Short mmCIF file of C-alpha atoms and ligand atoms in Angstrom, two decimals:
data_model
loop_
_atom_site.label_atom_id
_atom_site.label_comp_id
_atom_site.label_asym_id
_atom_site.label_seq_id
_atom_site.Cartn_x
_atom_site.Cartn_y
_atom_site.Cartn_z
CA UNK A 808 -6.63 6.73 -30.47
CA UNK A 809 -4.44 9.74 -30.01
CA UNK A 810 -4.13 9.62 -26.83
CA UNK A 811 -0.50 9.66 -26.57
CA UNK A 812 0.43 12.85 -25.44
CA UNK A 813 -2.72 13.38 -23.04
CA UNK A 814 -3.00 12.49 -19.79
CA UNK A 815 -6.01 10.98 -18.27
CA UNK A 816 -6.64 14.16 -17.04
CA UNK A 817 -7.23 15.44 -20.43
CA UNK A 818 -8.38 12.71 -22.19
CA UNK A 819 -11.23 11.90 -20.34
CA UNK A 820 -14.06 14.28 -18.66
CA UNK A 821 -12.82 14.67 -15.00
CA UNK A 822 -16.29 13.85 -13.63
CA UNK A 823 -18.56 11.76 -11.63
CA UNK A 824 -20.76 10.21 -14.15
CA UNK A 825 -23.74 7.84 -12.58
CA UNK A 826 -25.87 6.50 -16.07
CA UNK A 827 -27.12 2.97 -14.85
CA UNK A 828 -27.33 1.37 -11.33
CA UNK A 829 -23.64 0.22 -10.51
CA UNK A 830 -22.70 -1.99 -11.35
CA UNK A 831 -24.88 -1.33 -14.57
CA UNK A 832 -26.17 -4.24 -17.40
CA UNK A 833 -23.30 -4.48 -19.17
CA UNK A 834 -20.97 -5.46 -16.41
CA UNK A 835 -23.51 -7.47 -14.71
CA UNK A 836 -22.92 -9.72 -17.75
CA UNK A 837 -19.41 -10.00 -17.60
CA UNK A 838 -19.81 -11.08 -13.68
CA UNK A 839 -21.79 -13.54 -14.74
CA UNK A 840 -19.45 -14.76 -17.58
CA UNK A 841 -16.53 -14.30 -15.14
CA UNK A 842 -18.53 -16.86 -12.63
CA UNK A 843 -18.27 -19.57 -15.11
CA UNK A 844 -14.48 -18.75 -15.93
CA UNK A 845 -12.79 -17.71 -12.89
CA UNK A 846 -12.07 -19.19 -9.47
CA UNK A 847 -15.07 -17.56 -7.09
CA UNK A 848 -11.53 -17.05 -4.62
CA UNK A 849 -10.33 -14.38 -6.25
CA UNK A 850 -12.76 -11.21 -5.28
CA UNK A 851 -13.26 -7.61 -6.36
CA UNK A 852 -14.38 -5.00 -4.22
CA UNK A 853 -16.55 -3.54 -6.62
CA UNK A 854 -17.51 -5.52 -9.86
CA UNK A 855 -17.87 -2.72 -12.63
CA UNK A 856 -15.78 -3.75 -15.53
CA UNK A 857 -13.24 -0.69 -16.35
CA UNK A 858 -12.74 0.02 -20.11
CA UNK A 859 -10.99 3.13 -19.79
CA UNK A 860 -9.01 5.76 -16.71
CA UNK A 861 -7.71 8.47 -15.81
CA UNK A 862 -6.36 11.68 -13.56
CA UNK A 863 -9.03 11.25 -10.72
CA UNK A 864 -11.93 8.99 -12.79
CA UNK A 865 -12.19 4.91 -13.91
CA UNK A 866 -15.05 4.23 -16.50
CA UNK A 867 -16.87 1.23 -16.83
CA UNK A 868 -18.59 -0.51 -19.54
CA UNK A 869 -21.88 0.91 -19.06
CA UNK A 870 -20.65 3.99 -19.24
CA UNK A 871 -19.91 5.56 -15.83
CA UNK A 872 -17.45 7.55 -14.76
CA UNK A 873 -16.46 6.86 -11.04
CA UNK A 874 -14.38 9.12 -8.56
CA UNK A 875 -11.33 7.36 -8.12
CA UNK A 876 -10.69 7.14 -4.32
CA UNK A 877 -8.14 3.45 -4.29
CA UNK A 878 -5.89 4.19 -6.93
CA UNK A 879 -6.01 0.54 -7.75
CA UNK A 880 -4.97 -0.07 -4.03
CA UNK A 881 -2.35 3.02 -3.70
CA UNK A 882 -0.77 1.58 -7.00
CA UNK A 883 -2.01 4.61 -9.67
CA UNK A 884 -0.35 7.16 -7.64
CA UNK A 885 1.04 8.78 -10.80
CA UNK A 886 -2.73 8.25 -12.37
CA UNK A 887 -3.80 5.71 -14.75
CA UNK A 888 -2.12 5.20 -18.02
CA UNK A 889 -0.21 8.06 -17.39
CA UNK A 890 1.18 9.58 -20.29
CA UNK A 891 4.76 9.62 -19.48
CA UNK A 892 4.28 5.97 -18.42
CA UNK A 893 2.42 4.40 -21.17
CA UNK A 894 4.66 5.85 -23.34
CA UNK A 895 7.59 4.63 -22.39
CA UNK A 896 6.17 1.24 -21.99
CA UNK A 897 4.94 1.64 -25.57
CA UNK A 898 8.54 2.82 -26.96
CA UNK A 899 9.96 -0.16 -25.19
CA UNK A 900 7.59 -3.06 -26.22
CA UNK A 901 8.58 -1.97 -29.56
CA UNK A 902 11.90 -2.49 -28.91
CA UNK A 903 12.10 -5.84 -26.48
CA UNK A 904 9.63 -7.19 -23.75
CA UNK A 905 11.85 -9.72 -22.14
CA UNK A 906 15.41 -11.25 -21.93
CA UNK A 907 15.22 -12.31 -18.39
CA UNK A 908 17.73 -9.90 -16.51
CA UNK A 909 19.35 -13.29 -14.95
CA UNK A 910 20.48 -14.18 -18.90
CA UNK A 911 21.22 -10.99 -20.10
CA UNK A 912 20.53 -7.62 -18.74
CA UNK A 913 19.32 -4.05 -19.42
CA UNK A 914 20.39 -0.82 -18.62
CA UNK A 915 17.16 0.28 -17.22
CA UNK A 916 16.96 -2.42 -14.25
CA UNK A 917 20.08 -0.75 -13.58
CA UNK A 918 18.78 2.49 -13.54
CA UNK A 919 15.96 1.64 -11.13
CA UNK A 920 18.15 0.15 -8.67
CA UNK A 921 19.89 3.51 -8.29
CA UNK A 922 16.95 5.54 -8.02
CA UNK A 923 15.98 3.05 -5.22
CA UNK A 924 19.00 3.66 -3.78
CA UNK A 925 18.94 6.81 -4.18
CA UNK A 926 15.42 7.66 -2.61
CA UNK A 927 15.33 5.24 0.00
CA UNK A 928 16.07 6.72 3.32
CA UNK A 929 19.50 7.27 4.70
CA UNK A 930 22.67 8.49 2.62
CA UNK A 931 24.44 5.09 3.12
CA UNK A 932 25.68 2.96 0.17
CA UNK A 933 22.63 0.94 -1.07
CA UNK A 934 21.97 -2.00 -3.09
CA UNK A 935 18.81 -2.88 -4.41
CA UNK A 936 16.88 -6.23 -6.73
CA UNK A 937 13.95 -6.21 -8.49
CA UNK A 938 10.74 -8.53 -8.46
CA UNK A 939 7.16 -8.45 -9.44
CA UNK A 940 4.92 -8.20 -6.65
CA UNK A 941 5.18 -6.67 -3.30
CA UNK A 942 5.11 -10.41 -1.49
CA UNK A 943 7.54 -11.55 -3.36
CA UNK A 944 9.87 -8.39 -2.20
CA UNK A 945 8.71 -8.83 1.00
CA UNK A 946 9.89 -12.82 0.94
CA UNK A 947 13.39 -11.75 -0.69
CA UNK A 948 13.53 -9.09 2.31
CA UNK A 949 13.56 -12.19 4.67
CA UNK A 950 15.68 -14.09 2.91
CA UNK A 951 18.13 -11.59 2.99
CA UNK A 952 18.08 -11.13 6.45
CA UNK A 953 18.71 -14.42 6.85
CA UNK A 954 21.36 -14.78 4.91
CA UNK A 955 22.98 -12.43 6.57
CA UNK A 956 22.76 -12.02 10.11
CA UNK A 957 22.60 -16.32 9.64
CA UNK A 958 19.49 -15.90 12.05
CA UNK A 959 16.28 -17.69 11.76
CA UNK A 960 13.43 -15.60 13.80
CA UNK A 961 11.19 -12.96 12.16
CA UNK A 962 9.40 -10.81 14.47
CA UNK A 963 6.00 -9.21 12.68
CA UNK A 964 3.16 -7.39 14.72
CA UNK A 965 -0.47 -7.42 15.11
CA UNK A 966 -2.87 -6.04 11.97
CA UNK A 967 0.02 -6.63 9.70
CA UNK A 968 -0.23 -7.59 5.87
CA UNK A 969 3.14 -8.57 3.88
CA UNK A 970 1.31 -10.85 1.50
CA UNK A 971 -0.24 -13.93 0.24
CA UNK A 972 3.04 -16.26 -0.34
CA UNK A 973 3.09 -18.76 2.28
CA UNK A 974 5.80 -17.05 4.23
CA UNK A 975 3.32 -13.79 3.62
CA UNK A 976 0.86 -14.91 4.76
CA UNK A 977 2.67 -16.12 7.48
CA UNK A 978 3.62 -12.88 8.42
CA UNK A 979 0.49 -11.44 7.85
CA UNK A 980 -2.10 -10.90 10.72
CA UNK A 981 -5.45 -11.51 9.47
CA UNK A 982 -7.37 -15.31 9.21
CA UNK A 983 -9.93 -14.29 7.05
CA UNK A 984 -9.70 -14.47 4.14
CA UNK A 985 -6.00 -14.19 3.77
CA UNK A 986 -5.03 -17.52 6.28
CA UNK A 987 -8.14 -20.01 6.81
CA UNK A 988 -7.51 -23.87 5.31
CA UNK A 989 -4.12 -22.17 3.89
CA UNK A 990 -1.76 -23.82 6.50
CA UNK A 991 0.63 -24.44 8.36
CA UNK A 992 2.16 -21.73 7.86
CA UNK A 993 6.22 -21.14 7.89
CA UNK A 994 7.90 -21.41 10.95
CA UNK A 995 10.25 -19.07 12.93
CA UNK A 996 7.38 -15.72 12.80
CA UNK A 997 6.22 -14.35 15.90
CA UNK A 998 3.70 -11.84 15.98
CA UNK A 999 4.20 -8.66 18.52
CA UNK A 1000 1.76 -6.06 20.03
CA UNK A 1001 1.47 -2.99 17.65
CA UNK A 1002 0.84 0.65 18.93
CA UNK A 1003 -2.21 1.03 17.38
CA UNK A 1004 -3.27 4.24 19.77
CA UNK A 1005 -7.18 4.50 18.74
CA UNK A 1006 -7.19 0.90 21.03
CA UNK A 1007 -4.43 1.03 23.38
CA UNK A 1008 -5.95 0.24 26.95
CA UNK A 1009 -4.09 3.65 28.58
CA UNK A 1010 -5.02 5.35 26.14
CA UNK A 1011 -2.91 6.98 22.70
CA UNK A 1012 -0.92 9.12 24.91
CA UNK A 1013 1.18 6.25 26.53
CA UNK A 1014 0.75 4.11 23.33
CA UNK A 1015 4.10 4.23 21.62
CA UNK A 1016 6.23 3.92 24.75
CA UNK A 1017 4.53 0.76 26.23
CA UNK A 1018 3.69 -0.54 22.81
CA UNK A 1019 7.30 -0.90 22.45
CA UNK A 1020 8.49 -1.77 25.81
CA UNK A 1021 6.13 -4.74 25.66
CA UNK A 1022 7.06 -5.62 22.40
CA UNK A 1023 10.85 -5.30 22.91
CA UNK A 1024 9.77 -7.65 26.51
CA UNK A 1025 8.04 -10.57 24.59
CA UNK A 1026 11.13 -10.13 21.76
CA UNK A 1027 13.66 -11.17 24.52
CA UNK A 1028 11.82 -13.47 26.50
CA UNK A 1029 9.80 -15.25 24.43
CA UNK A 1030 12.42 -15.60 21.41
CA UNK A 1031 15.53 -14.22 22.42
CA UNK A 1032 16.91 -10.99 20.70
CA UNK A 1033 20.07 -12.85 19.44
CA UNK A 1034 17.76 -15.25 17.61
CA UNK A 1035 16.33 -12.90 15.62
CA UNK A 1036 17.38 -11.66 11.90
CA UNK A 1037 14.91 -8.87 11.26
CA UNK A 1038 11.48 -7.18 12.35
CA UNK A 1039 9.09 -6.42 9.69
CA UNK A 1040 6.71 -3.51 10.03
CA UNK A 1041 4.57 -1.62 7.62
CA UNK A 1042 5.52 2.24 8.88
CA UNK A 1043 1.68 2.33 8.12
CA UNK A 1044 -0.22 -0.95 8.47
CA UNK A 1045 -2.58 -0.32 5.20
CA UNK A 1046 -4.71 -3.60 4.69
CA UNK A 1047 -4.90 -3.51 8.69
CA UNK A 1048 -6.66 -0.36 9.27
CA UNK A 1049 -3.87 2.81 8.09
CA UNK A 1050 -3.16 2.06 11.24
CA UNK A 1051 -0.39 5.02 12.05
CA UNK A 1052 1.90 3.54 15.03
CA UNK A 1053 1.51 6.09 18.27
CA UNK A 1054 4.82 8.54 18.00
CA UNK A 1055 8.28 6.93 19.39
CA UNK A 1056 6.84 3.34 18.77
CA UNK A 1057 9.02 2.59 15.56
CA UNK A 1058 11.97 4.83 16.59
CA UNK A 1059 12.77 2.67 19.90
CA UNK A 1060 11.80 -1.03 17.56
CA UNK A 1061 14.77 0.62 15.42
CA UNK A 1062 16.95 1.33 18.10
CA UNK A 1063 16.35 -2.24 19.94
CA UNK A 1064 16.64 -4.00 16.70
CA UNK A 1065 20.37 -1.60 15.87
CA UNK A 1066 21.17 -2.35 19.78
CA UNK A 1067 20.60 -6.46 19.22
CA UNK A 1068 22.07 -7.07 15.44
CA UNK A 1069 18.21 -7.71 13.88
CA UNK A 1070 17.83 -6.07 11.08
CA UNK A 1071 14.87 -3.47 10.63
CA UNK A 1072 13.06 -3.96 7.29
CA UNK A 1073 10.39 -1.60 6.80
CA UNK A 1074 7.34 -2.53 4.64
CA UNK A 1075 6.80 0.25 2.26
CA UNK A 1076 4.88 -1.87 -0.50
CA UNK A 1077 1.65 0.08 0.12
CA UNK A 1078 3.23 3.95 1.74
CA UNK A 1079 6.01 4.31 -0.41
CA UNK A 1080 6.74 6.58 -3.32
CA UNK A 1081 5.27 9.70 -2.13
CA UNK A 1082 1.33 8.42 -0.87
CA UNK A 1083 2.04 9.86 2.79
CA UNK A 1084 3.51 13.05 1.70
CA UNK A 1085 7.10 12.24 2.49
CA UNK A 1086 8.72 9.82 -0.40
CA UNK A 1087 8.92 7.30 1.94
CA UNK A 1088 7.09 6.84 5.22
CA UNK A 1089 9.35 6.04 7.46
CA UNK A 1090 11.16 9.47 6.76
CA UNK A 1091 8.16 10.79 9.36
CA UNK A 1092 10.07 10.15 12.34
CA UNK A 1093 13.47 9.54 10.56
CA UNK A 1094 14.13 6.04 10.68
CA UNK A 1095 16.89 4.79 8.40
CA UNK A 1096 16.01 1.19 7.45
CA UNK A 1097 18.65 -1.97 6.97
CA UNK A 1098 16.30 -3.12 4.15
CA UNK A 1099 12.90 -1.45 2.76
CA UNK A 1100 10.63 -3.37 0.73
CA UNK A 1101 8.61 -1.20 -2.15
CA UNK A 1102 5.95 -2.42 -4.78
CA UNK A 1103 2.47 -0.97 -5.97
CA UNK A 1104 3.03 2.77 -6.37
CA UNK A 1105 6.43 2.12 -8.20
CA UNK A 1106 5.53 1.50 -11.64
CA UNK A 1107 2.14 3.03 -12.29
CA UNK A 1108 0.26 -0.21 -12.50
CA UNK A 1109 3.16 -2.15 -13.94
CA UNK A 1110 4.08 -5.14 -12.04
CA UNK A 1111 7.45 -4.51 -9.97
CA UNK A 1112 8.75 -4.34 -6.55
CA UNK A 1113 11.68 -4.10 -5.16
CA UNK A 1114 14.19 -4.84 -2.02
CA UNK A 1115 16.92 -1.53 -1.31
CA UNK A 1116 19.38 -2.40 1.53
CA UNK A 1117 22.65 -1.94 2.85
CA UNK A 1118 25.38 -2.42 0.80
CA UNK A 1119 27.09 -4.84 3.16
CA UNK A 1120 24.06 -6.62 3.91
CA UNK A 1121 22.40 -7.13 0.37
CA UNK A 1122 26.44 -7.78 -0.76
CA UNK A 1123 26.39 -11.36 0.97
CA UNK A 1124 24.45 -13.02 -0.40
CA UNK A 1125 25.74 -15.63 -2.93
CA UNK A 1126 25.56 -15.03 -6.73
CA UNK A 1127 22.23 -16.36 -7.79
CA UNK A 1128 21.13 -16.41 -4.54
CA UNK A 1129 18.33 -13.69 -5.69
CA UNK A 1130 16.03 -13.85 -9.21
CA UNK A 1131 12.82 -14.74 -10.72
CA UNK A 1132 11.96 -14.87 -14.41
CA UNK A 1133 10.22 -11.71 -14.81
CA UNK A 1134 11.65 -9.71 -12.10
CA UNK A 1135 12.80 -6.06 -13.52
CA UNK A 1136 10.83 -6.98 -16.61
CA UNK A 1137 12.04 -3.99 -19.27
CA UNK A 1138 8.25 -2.53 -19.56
CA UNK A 1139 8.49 -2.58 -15.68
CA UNK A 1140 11.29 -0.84 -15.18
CA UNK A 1141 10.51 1.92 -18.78
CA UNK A 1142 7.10 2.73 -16.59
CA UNK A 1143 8.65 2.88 -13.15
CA UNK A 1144 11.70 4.95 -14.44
CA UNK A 1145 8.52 7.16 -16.05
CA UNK A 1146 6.96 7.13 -12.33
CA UNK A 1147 9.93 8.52 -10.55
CA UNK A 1148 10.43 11.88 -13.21
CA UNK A 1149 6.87 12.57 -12.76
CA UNK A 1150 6.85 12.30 -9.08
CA UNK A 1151 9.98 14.41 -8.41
CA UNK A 1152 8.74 16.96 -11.11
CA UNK A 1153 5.31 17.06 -10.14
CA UNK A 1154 6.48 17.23 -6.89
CA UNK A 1155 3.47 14.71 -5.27
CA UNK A 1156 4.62 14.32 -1.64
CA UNK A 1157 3.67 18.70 -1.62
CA UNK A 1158 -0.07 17.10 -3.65
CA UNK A 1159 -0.03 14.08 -1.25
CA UNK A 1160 0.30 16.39 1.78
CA UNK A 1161 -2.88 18.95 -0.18
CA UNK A 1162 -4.83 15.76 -0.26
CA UNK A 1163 -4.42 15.17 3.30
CA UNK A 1164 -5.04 18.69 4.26
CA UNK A 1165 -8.11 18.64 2.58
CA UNK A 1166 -9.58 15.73 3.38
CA UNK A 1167 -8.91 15.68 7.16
CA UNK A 1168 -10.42 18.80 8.53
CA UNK A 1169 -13.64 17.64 6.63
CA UNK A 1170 -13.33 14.10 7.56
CA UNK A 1171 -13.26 15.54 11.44
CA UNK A 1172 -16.21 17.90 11.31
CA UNK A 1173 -17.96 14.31 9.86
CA UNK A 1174 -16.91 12.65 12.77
CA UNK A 1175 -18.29 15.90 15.04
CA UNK A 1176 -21.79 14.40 13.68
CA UNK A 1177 -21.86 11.26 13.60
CA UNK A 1178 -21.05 8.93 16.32
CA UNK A 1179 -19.86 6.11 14.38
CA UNK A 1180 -17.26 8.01 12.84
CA UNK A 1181 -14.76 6.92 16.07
CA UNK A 1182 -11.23 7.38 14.44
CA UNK A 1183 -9.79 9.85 11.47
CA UNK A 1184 -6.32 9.15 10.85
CA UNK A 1185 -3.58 9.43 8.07
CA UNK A 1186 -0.96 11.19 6.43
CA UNK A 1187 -1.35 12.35 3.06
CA UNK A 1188 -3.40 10.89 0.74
CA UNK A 1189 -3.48 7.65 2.86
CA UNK A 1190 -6.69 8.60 5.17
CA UNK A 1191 -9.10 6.61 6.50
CA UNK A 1192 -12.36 6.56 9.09
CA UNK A 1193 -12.37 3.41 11.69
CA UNK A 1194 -16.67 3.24 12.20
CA UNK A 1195 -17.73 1.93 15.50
CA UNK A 1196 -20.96 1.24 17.35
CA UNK A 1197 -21.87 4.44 18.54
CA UNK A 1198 -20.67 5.17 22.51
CA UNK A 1199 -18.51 2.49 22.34
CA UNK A 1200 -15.47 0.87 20.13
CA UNK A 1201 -17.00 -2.21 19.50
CA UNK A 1202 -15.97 -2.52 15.36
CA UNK A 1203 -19.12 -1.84 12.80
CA UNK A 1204 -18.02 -3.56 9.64
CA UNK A 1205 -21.58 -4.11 8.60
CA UNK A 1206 -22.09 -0.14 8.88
CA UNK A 1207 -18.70 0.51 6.75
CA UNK A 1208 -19.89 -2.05 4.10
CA UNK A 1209 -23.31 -0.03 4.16
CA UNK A 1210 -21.00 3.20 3.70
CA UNK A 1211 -19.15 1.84 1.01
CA UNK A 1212 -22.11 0.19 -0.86
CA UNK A 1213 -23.67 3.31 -0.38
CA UNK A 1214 -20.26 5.35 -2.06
CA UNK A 1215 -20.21 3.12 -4.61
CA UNK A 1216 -23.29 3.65 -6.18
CA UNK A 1217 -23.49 7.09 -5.72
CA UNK A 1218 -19.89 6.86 -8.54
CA UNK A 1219 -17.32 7.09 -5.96
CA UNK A 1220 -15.29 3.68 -5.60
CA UNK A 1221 -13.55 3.44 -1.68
CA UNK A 1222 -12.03 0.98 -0.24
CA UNK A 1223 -12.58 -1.05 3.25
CA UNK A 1224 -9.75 -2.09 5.44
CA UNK A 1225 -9.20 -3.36 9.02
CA UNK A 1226 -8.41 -6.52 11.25
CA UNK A 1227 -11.93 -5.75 12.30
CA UNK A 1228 -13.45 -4.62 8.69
CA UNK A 1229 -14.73 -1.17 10.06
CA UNK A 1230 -12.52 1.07 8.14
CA UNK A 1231 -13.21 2.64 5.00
CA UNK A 1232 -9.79 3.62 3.42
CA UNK A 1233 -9.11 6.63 0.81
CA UNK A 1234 -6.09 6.58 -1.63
CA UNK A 1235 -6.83 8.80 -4.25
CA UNK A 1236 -4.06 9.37 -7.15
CA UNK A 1237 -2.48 12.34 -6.51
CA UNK A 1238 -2.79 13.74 -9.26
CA UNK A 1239 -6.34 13.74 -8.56
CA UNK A 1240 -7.91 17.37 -9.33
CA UNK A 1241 -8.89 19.17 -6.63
CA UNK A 1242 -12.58 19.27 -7.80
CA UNK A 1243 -13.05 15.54 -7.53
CA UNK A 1244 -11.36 14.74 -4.28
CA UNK A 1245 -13.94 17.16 -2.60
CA UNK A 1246 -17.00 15.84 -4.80
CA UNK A 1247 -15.74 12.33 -3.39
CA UNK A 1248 -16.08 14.20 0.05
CA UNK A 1249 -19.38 15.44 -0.36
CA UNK A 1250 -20.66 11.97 -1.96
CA UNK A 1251 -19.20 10.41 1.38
CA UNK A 1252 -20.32 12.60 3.46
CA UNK A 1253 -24.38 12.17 2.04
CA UNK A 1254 -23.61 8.30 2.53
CA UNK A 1255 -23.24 8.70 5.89
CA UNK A 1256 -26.10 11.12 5.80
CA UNK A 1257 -28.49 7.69 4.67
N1 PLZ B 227 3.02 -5.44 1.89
C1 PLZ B 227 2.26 -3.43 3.07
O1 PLZ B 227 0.00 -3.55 1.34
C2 PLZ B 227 -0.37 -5.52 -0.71
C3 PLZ B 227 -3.24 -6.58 -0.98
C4 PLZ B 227 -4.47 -6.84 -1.69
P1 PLZ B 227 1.44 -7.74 -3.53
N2 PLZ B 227 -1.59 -4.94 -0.28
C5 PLZ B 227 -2.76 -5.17 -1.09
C6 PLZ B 227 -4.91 -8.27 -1.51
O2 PLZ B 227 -5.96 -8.47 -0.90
O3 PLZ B 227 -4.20 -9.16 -2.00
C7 PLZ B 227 0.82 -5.48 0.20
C8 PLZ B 227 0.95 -4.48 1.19
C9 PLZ B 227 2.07 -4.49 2.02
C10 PLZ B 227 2.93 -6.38 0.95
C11 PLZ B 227 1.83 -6.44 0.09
C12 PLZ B 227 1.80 -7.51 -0.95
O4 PLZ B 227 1.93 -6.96 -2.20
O5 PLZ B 227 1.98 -6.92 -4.65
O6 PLZ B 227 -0.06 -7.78 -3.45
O7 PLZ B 227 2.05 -9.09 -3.44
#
């Protein structure tokens, strides 16, 4: 193929392409070959087998061409085998695919770091490592803070997700499917009320103030604030719900945590690198992080994360404290270095915030007509619906899987999301084009039509 110097875009027809039911014949058969090979605990949200993407479309083996509205889960930001990106990776597998960084090391781990450092909020000196998966950043993140504040507590809120490690999945909220029969779980994690203001009992206009004066209560009684080393919070709780924390909420957790010694680590795995429309999501409200954790969106599909912190902070820790095998693989780092130029070039938090400021206003007049529709929230091209049963907020996640199902075969693959299941969540690569994001719209908007 010649594909080299095109992007998806270009390579491959920018359209919504429905040929067979979805999923069609041909990846019907490899489901049923994958039951006989792979553990049934693994799961797929949608089980057409991808031979090929690109720009805003994934196409499977029978042919379609679906409207790509999950990015992979916010991870394709850049779009799929982006040019710039596969290229690199290409140029570099030629060259070498692994020394281990911990035997001997590569400029372009290097070079990562001080982009991290660079784009990370605050203009503070920064250090960063590199690992593969957002979990494992997260895990390092904790360690860290640790380390260095030589505290044990870790103080992590309702409808978070950090991960599927056993101290992630500690931290994480949800029992099913991420917890149930996995236990026990890691000690020293205590779990504190989010403001989550679609819920909050008074109402989302005293959310963020109360959310965080009970939270900073239960902190101090219940654990003690000199106990603990760091809080954890997504700025954006994705796998709970894009659950956007009611205004002043993580502002006064900052200033408690800067006020007691805990250090603030904000989990930017799944908003980070542009998705929200700022580079990082925490720059809404202009909280400067001790430590940020980043995966997903880094490396255009390539597996890497990261942990950026203060210089003093990440500067204790013993040498060889930190590592893994892989972590900063060279292909890794080639695509994420590749991710970075064509984010600050194509300048995708401005086509991040255009998602959002498409997709809103029509997401709203949806809601207008249907009473299910009880939440629209997001920023950028991290938006999402929370369905309920109508008059009420009782959760419908048999509704949102109707939705979905109903998305799905029409060629448009969303996501669900939610502590309670009733959210249907849209991350669409930015690079999207414009004609696709509102033919997703449409094709939503008929599902909820019947
Ligand atoms: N922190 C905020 O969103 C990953 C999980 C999918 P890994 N979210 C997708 C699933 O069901 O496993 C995530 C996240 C936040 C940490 C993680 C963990 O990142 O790269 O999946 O380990």
């Amino acid at each position: 193929m010649t594909s080299q110097n095109l992007s998806g875009g270009e390579r491959l027809p920018q359209e919504r392409r429905v040929v067979t039911e979805i999923p069609g014949p041909r990846s019907r058969e490899l489901q049923e070959r994958r039951a006989a090979a792979v553990a049934p605990g693994v799961g797929s949200v949608l089980p057409v087998y991808v031979t090929d993407a690109g720009g805003g479309v994934v196409v499977d083996a029978d042919g379609n061409s679906l409207i790509d509205f999950g990015s992979g889960i916010a991870v394709t930001s850049v779009g799929n085998a982006n040019p710039r990106v596969a290229a690199r990776v290409k140029e570099q597998a030629d060259r070498f695919t692994h020394t281990c960084f911990m035997v001997a090391p590569y400029e372009s781990y290097v070079a990562v770091c001080e982009n991290l450092n660079r784009i990370t909020p605050g203009d503070h000196e920064k250090r960063s490592i590199l690992v593969n998966s957002g979990a494992e950043a997260v895990e390092n993140a904790v360690k860290i803070a640790r380390y260095a504040t030589g505290r044990q507590a870790v103080v992590v809120f309702d409808h978070g997700y950090h991960g599927r490690t056993l101290l992630t999945m500690t931290l994480t909220a949800k029992n099913m499917p991420y917890k149930q029969g996995f236990g026990p779980y890691a000690p020293e994690v205590y779990r504190m009320p989010l403001a989550y203001p679609f819920r909050w009992p008074t109402g989302p206009e005293n959310c963020g103030p109360e959310a965080a004066a009970q939270a900073i209560d239960q902190i101090t009684k219940q654990i003690g604030a000199s106990n603990v080393a760091a809080v954890v919070v997504e700025p954006i709780q994705g796998e709970g719900g894009f659950i956007e924390p009611a205004p002043g909420f993580l502002p006064a957790i900052a200033e408690f945590c800067r006020a007691n010694g805990i250090l603030f680590v904000a989990d930017e795995v799944q908003t980070g690198f542009a998705r929200t429309g700022d580079m990082f999501a925490c720059e809404h409200e202009g909280i400067v992080p001790d430590l940020v954790t980043t995966a997903k969106g880094i490396a255009g599909g390539l597996p890497l994360a990261g942990v950026t912190g203060r210089a003093d902070i990440m500067d204790k820790v013993h040498g060889g404290g930190l590592g893994g095998t892989y972590g900063g693989n060279p292909l890794a780092c080639e695509a994420a270095l590749a991710v970075l130029e064509e984010i600050e070039e194509g300048k995708l938090t401005e086509r991040a915030r255009r998602i959002g400021e498409i997709m809103l206003p029509r997401l709203r007049a949806l809601a207008e007509k249907h009473e299910a529709i009880g939440d629209v929230r997001g920023r950028g091209a991290m938006i999402a619906i929370e369905l309920v049963r109508p008059g009420t907020k009782d959760p419908d996640p048999e509704l949102t899987a109707e939705i979905a199902r109903r998305c799905h075969a029409a060629g448009v693959l969303v996501l669900t999301a939610g502590t309670y299941g009733n959210v249907l969540r849209f991350l669409p690569p930015l690079v999207i084009p414009e004609h696709l994001l509102i033919e997703g719209l449409e094709v939503i908007e008929e599902a909820f039509a019947g």
